[in-house]
Amino acid sequence: MAKMTMVQAINLALRQEMEKDDRVIVLGEDVGKDGGVFRVTDQLYEKFGENRVVDTPLAEAGIVGMSIGMAVYGLRPVCEIQFSGFAYQNLHQIENHASRLRWRTQGGLNVPMVLRAPYGGGVRALEHHSESREAFWAHMPGLNMVIPSGPRNARALLVSAIRDPDPVIFYEPKALYRAFREEVPEKEETLPLGKSRVARDGDDLTLVAYGAMMRPTLEAAERLSEEDGLEAEVIDLLTIAPLDDELFVRSAKKTGHILVVHEAPRSFGPGGEIIARLVEKAFYYLEAPIHRVTGYDVIIPLFSREKHYIPHADRIVR
Amino acid sequence: MAKMTMVQAINLALRQEMEKDDRVIVLGEDVGKDGGVFRVTDQLYEKFGENRVVDTPLAEAGIVGMSIGMAVYGLRPVCEIQFSGFAYQNLHQIENHASRLRWRTQGGLNVPMVLRAPYGGGVRALEHHSESREAFWAHMPGLNMVIPSGPRNARALLVSAIRDPDPVIFYEPKALYRAFREEVPEKEETLPLGKSRVARDGDDLTLVAYGAMMRPTLEAAERLSEEDGLEAEVIDLLTIAPLDDELFVRSAKKTGHILVVHEAPRSFGPGGEIIARLVEKAFYYLEAPIHRVTGYDVIIPLFSREKHYIPHADRIVR
Amino acid sequence: MPREKIDIPGQIDHLSIIDKEGNLDKDLEPALPDDFLLKLYRTMVLGREFDARQLSLQRQGRIGTFPPITGQEAAHLGPAAVLRDSDWLVPSFRETVAELWRGRTIESILLANNGYNEGAQMKTGMNMMPISVPVGSQVIHAVGIAWAMKYRGKDDLAMVFFGDGATSEGDFHEGINMAGVYDAPVIFVCQNNHWAISVPRARQTRSKTIAQKALAYGIEGIQVDGNDILATYAAAQEAAERARSGGGPTLIECVTYRLRMHTTADDPKRYRTDEEVQGWEKQDPLLRYQKYLKAKGLLSDEEIVSISDAVKAEIADAVKRAEERMREIGDPGDAMSMFNYAYAEMHPYLKEQKDQLAAELKETAKEGDNG
Amino acid sequence: MPREKIDIPGQIDHLSIIDKEGNLDKDLEPALPDDFLLKLYRTMVLGREFDARQLSLQRQGRIGTFPPITGQEAAHLGPAAVLRDSDWLVPSFRETVAELWRGRTIESILLANNGYNEGAQMKTGMNMMPISVPVGSQVIHAVGIAWAMKYRGKDDLAMVFFGDGATSEGDFHEGINMAGVYDAPVIFVCQNNHWAISVPRARQTRSKTIAQKALAYGIEGIQVDGNDILATYAAAQEAAERARSGGGPTLIECVTYRLRMHTTADDPKRYRTDEEVQGWEKQDPLLRYQKYLKAKGLLSDEEIVSISDAVKAEIADAVKRAEERMREIGDPGDAMSMFNYAYAEMHPYLKEQKDQLAAELKETAKEGDNG
Ligand SMILES: Cc1ncc(C[n+]2csc(CCOP(=O)(O)OP(=O)(O)O)c2C)c(N)n1
Ligand SMILES: Cc1ncc(C[n+]2csc(CCOP(=O)(O)OP(=O)(O)O)c2C)c(N)n1
Ligand SMILES: [Mg+2]
Ligand SMILES: [Mg+2]
């Protein structure tokens, strides 16, 4: 097994699925010769050529609309939106079509496409390059919203997303693109969509997080253990929607104390749904208010101040 | 005081603000000669002419982008998006610009615009004409998201929205456009944005709703009173974001039993935020799980079945 | 080089084969078999009569609102008629005759227009997208389909329909521009019926024609008399040959007119004059085509009547079947079906919601029995 | 009327005044005062030198990533130079010289490029939009501003900048189409620098020129040599007269080249050849303009050096001031300020969040003292 960054792991998933299945097409702005602005599609153009790795004009609705057409015709497009901050330009194509065509045609057509986009802060980027708006997609019926938290699960989830018969929004935590390496097996590995995982066992409290927030959350869990002797169970959602409430509800029933962490603004963010599920399904086990450590209800500041906006271990420990 | 439908009351607000302030411009598809497909802008074209009531080409991003430019220059555009189901075409203009220009320029520029759009089901319309996606807008920092529940508060809130120095998304419950009439005073009346109201007093349980859901919710409250002798306090949010949690938190502390009603799909819908606030601020007063009576996590069916999708009094009573 | 003219193709043609008076331009007349010509005629009549029938059904509350097509039969049937089964049709929402030509049933349209999702059920292999209500959004889908056809080495094509208003949407622009970049085998057919609800063509864009927008994308464009089915067919045939032979996309502007309301919810008197409408009634594509077929000796007055009767009978049968079907389904119909087809597999939380509703409905039923 | 040509304006001109060899076309030479010509020159030099300085600061980690403008000075300064104070400038993100010309300070740019929101603070009355990162999105804003100017009876105009890649976005299309419909006084200036990051102009659209896209909207379009500041100025001047006199919008394509990387995060070697770059270096707009000024006797070799020295000194001062300012603000700087300017009035729940962070930071500070 090779130690890989998340960028390499995603690249591996794309390469192997493209080798296996000539229906898989990668398209987007600068995904070809340039290999993507984060190099996620590096060398795919050289290996598969311009008919499999398609540089597109600068048109997000066009990229997604074309992907819908390709998918309906029987291909498996994996499009890249260069930054999630520019995926609103194509939101109508997802809300009005991709997420509904199976329903609209009562099973006659479906849209097996993946929309990849880097999201979140922490890379000293320009405005619009650091937002977390996964809640938009999570609220759309018919859509899958997936966010990996490490190289290995990123690879396995992307393979599953590509093979899924329904559209998948695949947000990649750009702060983790090269933050650390993990063993990623060359041989095929998948993870089911719609399933969360226990990232750390514990009986005293439950921390629910995903994506780039897994690192500060796990760091906080370690510190709670060292400093206060509290063992936190940490749930990594992996799929935001359809939301898998089984693990965090079970954990909440065990610990009675829950904290939800996300980078997105607090109000009407993913945390609300998680808390609502806990209240629905574990109310009588809750021993204390469920708190949210999240981005604030403002635009994430330009990078000199973003560290104050993005949740970090200190804020979680408190 | 004249008895008016919501359509007439909104028309009154527009007419009076246009008379008072020549910065107020109405623009959108078919708002002119046609008076809007729901006749909300009826007679404004005849009264104010084509420079105040502007028929636009069929381009939602264009309508909203132009409104941003007009607002920055010092006008007070009130644009109509014909149906909220087509407002995703302009979502990027709101998320990337309207909601941020004050922040981006650190107070140098601001965007006093209103985006009006009819939302929700119940009028036997075509696909895309019955959705409720207020959660998208509620999650955006810098934006106000308002939904009136009757002719009188629709008029008063729209006047406040037009005068607000920041952008306002104003969703109009089309099911209520002509559903009933209310006394609406000819003389100016406003309601502050960001403030909910108590629509019915009660000590036994709390029902939180807004927009078109206020009628079934109040009907349910009456039935609970008659059938079970339970007095429900009903909170009408009026402003969805920034969310005013003061009244429903106070009510929850009084009753301990809360039910949230909305038409939008349940998962990642507005109910989650309301529940999260209750858990944050009234946890120790909650005597039972907070339930949500909402649209289901599917696309609202075509009209022959929509009555099963949209919450009604029976479902709330249970 | 100071101020010099750049050599770009700056020309757009207008095509007409049967003029408003019904005179034929023999040189341009496409050579089509008689039975094909008659099948076109019958389908136009079917569309016209179905429109009338739906209007009365809507007035009687037997279906919901719908977009009439009267006056635009030639503008969308002509192009659709050049398609092979392996080609794809990507409609907007006002190409009923093209949908019928492609094999969509009258019943399914009635079901859909009466708010039954069953009506939009798509049989696989129809190579057709469902109608697209968000204006302009479908344009891009056709480009993706066409790209995929080219990728698969097929000489098939995708034909997408949209209105004059749709050309103002960003999606129209992004789609047609990408089609040009990829030389995708797409035919973009604009139904310029002069109105986007209440907005006249002249307020939709400042360009003299829609066809000239092709110049912006470096692709072929042509304007045709949309009420002349020979012209719309011929223009599409030319575009199809271009597409199949790798020549790339074409933009066809069919100049026609919406003789009825936008939808049954619309009142055209608010924004246009009767004179304007009457002027266009004189250019009725159906009458013009009748003249042509009669002159060709393919159609007699008796046959005109018999075809019309046959078509009406066909519609009457379909209405009967559709209403039976609706009764079977019931109004509102099986509520549970709304949970189907959201995903390939229903996820647990949705299942919980479905079960909850099922339980509630059982209760209501019980109460019903008791009460 | 069978197949006939429609009479539409199908022509696009190319304008060049000082050719690549520096030869002047006297007939087209705009009559501009000497001090104005020199001010243009000095501002071009300032932009060029500031680019170089920012690159080294970025390499040293003293600022973040930014988009260099070297090679495009004439393409955006020429048009911006025709603006009056009451006109509005709507930039993209690669028109630094135009922003400096309009009065934006070097310090503010440095602050912004080092991640301080203070750097984007807009002084009121500048009649300028902040840079717009979402490609193409700003095009529509200019149309709204121009519509408002017309509504107010002003003879002012809005000038919006965007790249060749931006012309593929729906927002470009919707904005320019609406400007045509409303005869809005807008000048659309495309900086065709041949690349959208790694995507070459030819893969962005199939049309031979960007300028011809004007034909789709029935508005005026012209292509100019973007490395010839007299040509970009003259074309914009003509467009400005048209706009101010109610003649409507103009699309100007400035053909230029991005000599450096897209941003400092980009490596152009991955997608373009050194030969191509060198070919364009020979067409350097600054050198060409120098030649012109020298020939006119307005600029000597000594002055070239002295101006360059003066400009470098000005930049050095600004860098010093900017870094002092940053030290004052501190890194990361007052966290609390991120809660400002979200709304005219802070709402209660945001206030709660602000107070909570304030409390947390106090605690951390305490811990800091204790630890
Ligand atoms: C994106 C979008 N915006 C608005 C509407 C509402 N609407 C439905 S049809 C229509 C006019 C369409 O005009 P045109 O494209 O000319 O087609 P026509 O109706 O004339 O066939 C409008 C504004 C819509 N369905 N989709
Ligand atoms: C809507 C949107 N999509 C993608 C991006 C990422 N991006 C930034 S600049 C750029 C290329 C722009 O090319 P062009 O319009 O030619 O301007 P240039 O950079 O050449 O000045 C891209 C793809 C963006 N900022 N906005
Ligand atoms: Mg039309
Ligand atoms: Mg460029």
Coordinates of C-alpha atoms in Angstrom, one line a residue, chain B:
Chain B
M1 CA -60.0 50.2 5.9
A2 CA -60.5 48.1 2.8
K3 CA -60.7 44.3 2.9
M4 CA -57.9 43.1 0.6
T5 CA -56.5 39.9 -0.6
M6 CA -52.7 39.4 -0.2
V7 CA -52.3 40.2 -3.9
Q8 CA -54.0 43.5 -3.4
A9 CA -52.1 44.3 -0.2
I10 CA -48.7 43.7 -1.8
N11 CA -49.9 45.8 -4.8
L12 CA -50.8 48.5 -2.3
A13 CA -47.3 48.4 -0.7
L14 CA -45.6 48.7 -4.0
R15 CA -47.9 51.5 -5.2
Q16 CA -47.4 53.6 -2.1
E17 CA -43.7 53.1 -1.9
M18 CA -43.4 54.0 -5.6
E19 CA -45.4 57.1 -5.0
K20 CA -43.3 58.1 -2.0
D21 CA -39.9 57.3 -3.4
D22 CA -38.8 57.6 -7.0
R23 CA -35.8 55.3 -6.2
V24 CA -38.2 52.4 -6.1
I25 CA -38.3 50.5 -9.4
V26 CA -40.3 47.3 -10.1
L27 CA -38.7 44.9 -12.6
G28 CA -39.2 41.4 -13.7
E29 CA -40.7 39.1 -16.3
D30 CA -44.3 40.2 -17.2
V31 CA -44.6 42.7 -14.4
G32 CA -45.5 45.5 -16.8
K33 CA -48.4 45.4 -19.2
D34 CA -49.4 42.0 -17.9
G35 CA -49.3 43.1 -14.3
G36 CA -47.5 39.9 -13.3
V37 CA -48.8 36.4 -13.8
F38 CA -50.5 36.7 -10.5
R39 CA -51.5 40.3 -11.1
V40 CA -49.5 41.5 -8.1
T41 CA -48.2 44.4 -10.1
D42 CA -51.5 45.1 -11.7
Q43 CA -52.0 48.8 -12.9
L44 CA -48.5 49.8 -11.8
Y45 CA -47.3 50.0 -15.4
E46 CA -50.3 52.2 -16.3
K47 CA -49.7 54.4 -13.3
F48 CA -45.9 54.8 -13.3
G49 CA -44.8 53.9 -16.8
E50 CA -42.2 51.7 -18.3
N51 CA -39.3 53.4 -16.5
R52 CA -40.6 52.5 -13.1
V53 CA -42.2 49.2 -13.9
V54 CA -39.8 47.3 -16.2
D55 CA -40.6 44.3 -18.2
T56 CA -37.3 42.3 -18.5
P57 CA -36.0 39.7 -20.9
L58 CA -36.3 36.1 -19.7
A59 CA -33.1 36.1 -17.6
E60 CA -33.2 35.6 -13.8
A61 CA -29.5 36.2 -13.2
G62 CA -29.9 39.3 -15.3
I63 CA -32.8 40.6 -13.4
V64 CA -31.1 40.1 -10.1
G65 CA -27.7 41.3 -11.3
M66 CA -29.2 44.4 -12.7
S67 CA -31.0 45.0 -9.5
I68 CA -27.7 44.8 -7.7
G69 CA -26.3 47.4 -10.0
M70 CA -29.3 49.7 -9.6
A71 CA -29.2 49.3 -5.8
V72 CA -25.5 50.1 -5.6
Y73 CA -26.1 53.2 -7.7
G74 CA -28.7 54.4 -5.2
L75 CA -32.1 53.0 -6.4
R76 CA -34.3 50.6 -4.5
P77 CA -35.2 47.9 -7.0
V78 CA -37.9 45.4 -6.2
C79 CA -37.5 42.6 -8.6
E80 CA -40.0 39.8 -9.2
I81 CA -38.9 36.3 -9.9
Q82 CA -42.0 34.7 -11.5
F83 CA -41.8 31.6 -9.4
S84 CA -39.4 30.7 -6.6
G85 CA -38.6 27.5 -8.5
F86 CA -36.7 29.7 -11.0
A87 CA -34.8 31.7 -8.5
Y88 CA -31.9 29.2 -8.4
Q89 CA -30.9 30.6 -11.8
N90 CA -30.0 33.8 -9.9
L91 CA -28.9 32.3 -6.6
H92 CA -25.2 32.9 -7.4
Q93 CA -25.9 36.6 -7.8
I94 CA -27.4 36.7 -4.3
E95 CA -24.8 34.4 -2.7
N96 CA -21.7 35.9 -4.4
H97 CA -22.7 39.6 -4.5
A98 CA -26.0 40.9 -3.1
S99 CA -25.5 39.4 0.4
R100 CA -21.8 40.4 0.5
L101 CA -21.2 43.8 -1.0
R102 CA -21.6 45.7 2.2
W103 CA -19.2 43.3 3.8
R104 CA -16.8 43.1 0.8
T105 CA -16.5 46.9 0.7
Q106 CA -16.5 47.2 4.5
G107 CA -19.5 49.5 4.5
G108 CA -18.6 51.3 1.3
L109 CA -21.5 50.0 -0.8
N110 CA -24.7 48.3 0.1
V111 CA -27.5 46.6 -1.8
P112 CA -31.0 47.8 -0.8
M113 CA -33.0 45.4 -3.0
V114 CA -35.9 43.2 -2.6
L115 CA -36.4 39.9 -4.5
R116 CA -40.1 38.9 -4.5
A117 CA -41.1 35.4 -5.5
P118 CA -44.2 33.3 -5.0
Y119 CA -43.4 30.0 -3.3
G120 CA -45.2 26.8 -2.2
G121 CA -47.9 24.5 -3.4
G122 CA -51.6 24.4 -3.3
V123 CA -52.6 26.1 -6.6
R124 CA -52.7 23.1 -8.9
A125 CA -49.6 24.3 -10.8
L126 CA -47.1 22.7 -13.1
E127 CA -43.8 21.2 -11.9
H128 CA -41.3 23.7 -10.4
H129 CA -44.2 26.0 -9.4
S130 CA -44.8 24.6 -6.0
E131 CA -41.5 24.2 -4.1
S132 CA -40.4 25.7 -0.8
R133 CA -36.7 26.2 -0.6
E134 CA -36.5 29.2 1.8
A135 CA -33.7 27.3 3.6
F136 CA -31.3 28.1 0.8
W137 CA -31.7 31.8 1.4
A138 CA -31.9 31.5 5.2
H139 CA -28.4 30.0 5.3
M140 CA -26.8 33.0 3.6
P141 CA -25.1 35.5 5.8
G142 CA -26.0 39.1 5.0
L143 CA -29.4 38.3 3.7
N144 CA -32.9 38.8 5.1
M145 CA -35.5 36.1 4.3
V146 CA -39.1 37.1 4.9
I147 CA -42.4 35.2 4.5
P148 CA -45.7 36.9 5.3
S149 CA -48.7 34.9 6.4
G150 CA -51.6 37.3 5.6
P151 CA -52.6 40.4 3.5
R152 CA -51.9 42.9 6.3
N153 CA -48.6 41.7 7.4
A154 CA -47.5 41.1 3.8
R155 CA -48.1 44.7 3.1
A156 CA -46.4 46.0 6.2
L157 CA -43.4 43.7 5.8
L158 CA -42.9 44.5 2.2
V159 CA -42.8 48.2 3.0
S160 CA -40.1 47.5 5.6
A161 CA -38.3 45.3 3.2
I162 CA -38.2 48.0 0.5
R163 CA -36.8 50.5 3.0
D164 CA -34.3 48.1 4.5
P165 CA -30.7 49.0 3.6
D166 CA -29.8 45.3 3.0
P167 CA -31.1 42.8 0.5
V168 CA -34.4 41.0 1.3
I169 CA -35.7 37.8 -0.2
F170 CA -39.5 38.1 0.1
Y171 CA -41.3 34.8 -0.5
E172 CA -45.0 35.1 -1.0
P173 CA -47.2 32.1 -0.2
K174 CA -49.0 31.9 -3.5
A175 CA -51.6 29.6 -1.9
L176 CA -52.7 32.6 0.2
Y177 CA -52.7 35.2 -2.7
R178 CA -56.5 35.1 -2.9
A179 CA -57.3 32.6 -0.1
F180 CA -58.8 35.2 2.2
R181 CA -59.1 38.9 2.8
E182 CA -58.1 41.2 5.7
E183 CA -58.6 44.8 6.6
V184 CA -55.6 46.6 5.3
P185 CA -55.4 50.3 6.2
E186 CA -54.7 52.8 3.4
K187 CA -52.3 54.7 5.6
E188 CA -48.8 53.5 6.0
E189 CA -48.1 50.5 8.1
T190 CA -44.8 48.7 8.6
L191 CA -43.6 45.7 10.6
P192 CA -39.9 45.3 11.7
L193 CA -37.9 42.7 9.9
G194 CA -36.4 40.0 12.2
K195 CA -39.4 39.9 14.5
S196 CA -41.8 37.0 14.9
R197 CA -45.2 37.3 16.4
V198 CA -47.6 35.4 18.6
A199 CA -50.5 34.4 16.4
R200 CA -52.4 32.7 19.1
D201 CA -51.9 32.5 22.9
G202 CA -51.8 29.2 24.8
D203 CA -50.1 27.5 27.7
D204 CA -50.2 23.8 26.8
L205 CA -48.0 23.5 23.7
T206 CA -46.2 25.6 21.1
L207 CA -46.7 25.5 17.4
V208 CA -44.1 27.2 15.3
A209 CA -45.0 28.0 11.6
Y210 CA -44.9 30.6 9.0
G211 CA -46.3 31.6 5.6
A212 CA -49.0 29.3 4.1
M213 CA -48.6 26.9 7.0
M214 CA -50.2 29.4 9.4
R215 CA -53.7 28.5 8.3
P216 CA -53.6 24.7 8.9
T217 CA -51.5 25.4 12.1
L218 CA -54.1 27.8 13.5
E219 CA -56.9 25.4 12.4
A220 CA -55.1 22.6 14.2
A221 CA -54.8 24.8 17.3
E222 CA -58.6 25.4 17.3
R223 CA -59.3 21.8 16.9
L224 CA -56.9 20.9 19.7
S225 CA -58.8 23.3 21.9
E226 CA -62.2 22.0 21.0
E227 CA -61.4 18.3 20.8
D228 CA -58.8 17.9 23.5
G229 CA -59.1 21.1 25.5
L230 CA -55.4 21.9 24.8
E231 CA -54.5 25.5 24.2
A232 CA -51.7 25.9 21.7
E233 CA -49.6 29.0 21.5
V234 CA -48.8 29.6 17.8
I235 CA -45.8 31.5 16.7
D236 CA -45.6 33.1 13.2
L237 CA -42.0 33.6 12.3
L238 CA -42.6 36.2 9.6
T239 CA -38.9 36.6 9.2
I240 CA -37.1 33.3 8.6
A241 CA -33.6 34.8 8.7
P242 CA -32.1 36.3 10.7
L243 CA -34.3 34.0 12.8
D244 CA -35.9 35.6 15.8
D245 CA -35.8 32.9 18.5
E246 CA -37.0 35.1 21.3
L247 CA -40.8 34.4 21.1
F248 CA -40.7 30.7 20.4
V249 CA -38.0 30.1 23.1
R250 CA -40.1 32.0 25.6
S251 CA -43.2 30.1 24.6
A252 CA -41.3 26.8 24.8
K253 CA -40.2 27.6 28.3
K254 CA -43.9 28.1 29.1
T255 CA -45.3 25.0 27.4
G256 CA -42.5 22.5 27.2
H257 CA -44.1 20.9 24.2
I258 CA -43.2 22.2 20.7
L259 CA -44.2 21.2 17.2
V260 CA -42.6 22.8 14.1
V261 CA -44.5 23.1 10.8
H262 CA -43.2 23.9 7.4
E263 CA -43.9 23.0 3.8
A264 CA -40.3 22.6 2.8
P265 CA -38.7 19.1 2.8
R266 CA -37.9 18.0 6.3
S267 CA -34.2 17.2 6.1
F268 CA -32.0 20.3 6.4
G269 CA -35.1 22.4 6.3
P270 CA -35.9 25.4 8.5
G271 CA -37.2 23.2 11.3
G272 CA -33.8 22.0 12.1
E273 CA -32.6 25.5 13.0
I274 CA -35.7 26.2 15.1
I275 CA -35.1 23.0 17.1
A276 CA -31.4 23.7 17.5
R277 CA -32.2 27.1 19.0
L278 CA -34.7 25.5 21.3
V279 CA -32.1 23.0 22.4
E280 CA -29.6 25.7 22.9
K281 CA -31.8 28.1 24.8
A282 CA -34.7 26.1 26.3
F283 CA -33.3 22.6 26.8
Y284 CA -34.2 22.2 30.4
Y285 CA -37.8 23.2 29.8
L286 CA -38.5 20.7 27.0
E287 CA -40.8 18.0 28.3
A288 CA -41.1 15.9 25.1
P289 CA -39.3 15.5 21.7
I290 CA -39.9 18.3 19.3
H291 CA -41.7 17.0 16.3
R292 CA -41.7 18.3 12.8
V293 CA -44.7 18.3 10.5
T294 CA -43.3 19.1 7.1
G295 CA -43.1 18.3 3.5
Y296 CA -41.4 15.0 2.9
D297 CA -37.9 14.4 1.6
V298 CA -39.1 14.0 -2.0
I299 CA -40.1 16.4 -4.7
I300 CA -43.6 17.7 -4.2
P301 CA -45.8 15.6 -6.4
L302 CA -47.7 16.9 -9.4
F303 CA -50.9 18.6 -8.2
S304 CA -53.3 15.7 -8.1
R305 CA -51.3 14.4 -5.1
E306 CA -49.9 17.5 -3.6
K307 CA -52.5 17.6 -0.8
H308 CA -50.7 14.5 0.6
Y309 CA -47.4 16.4 0.6
I310 CA -48.4 19.7 2.1
P311 CA -49.0 19.6 5.9
H312 CA -52.6 20.0 6.9
A313 CA -54.4 20.3 10.1
D314 CA -54.9 16.5 10.6
R315 CA -51.2 15.9 10.5
I316 CA -50.5 18.7 12.9
V317 CA -53.2 17.6 15.3
R318 CA -51.7 14.1 15.6

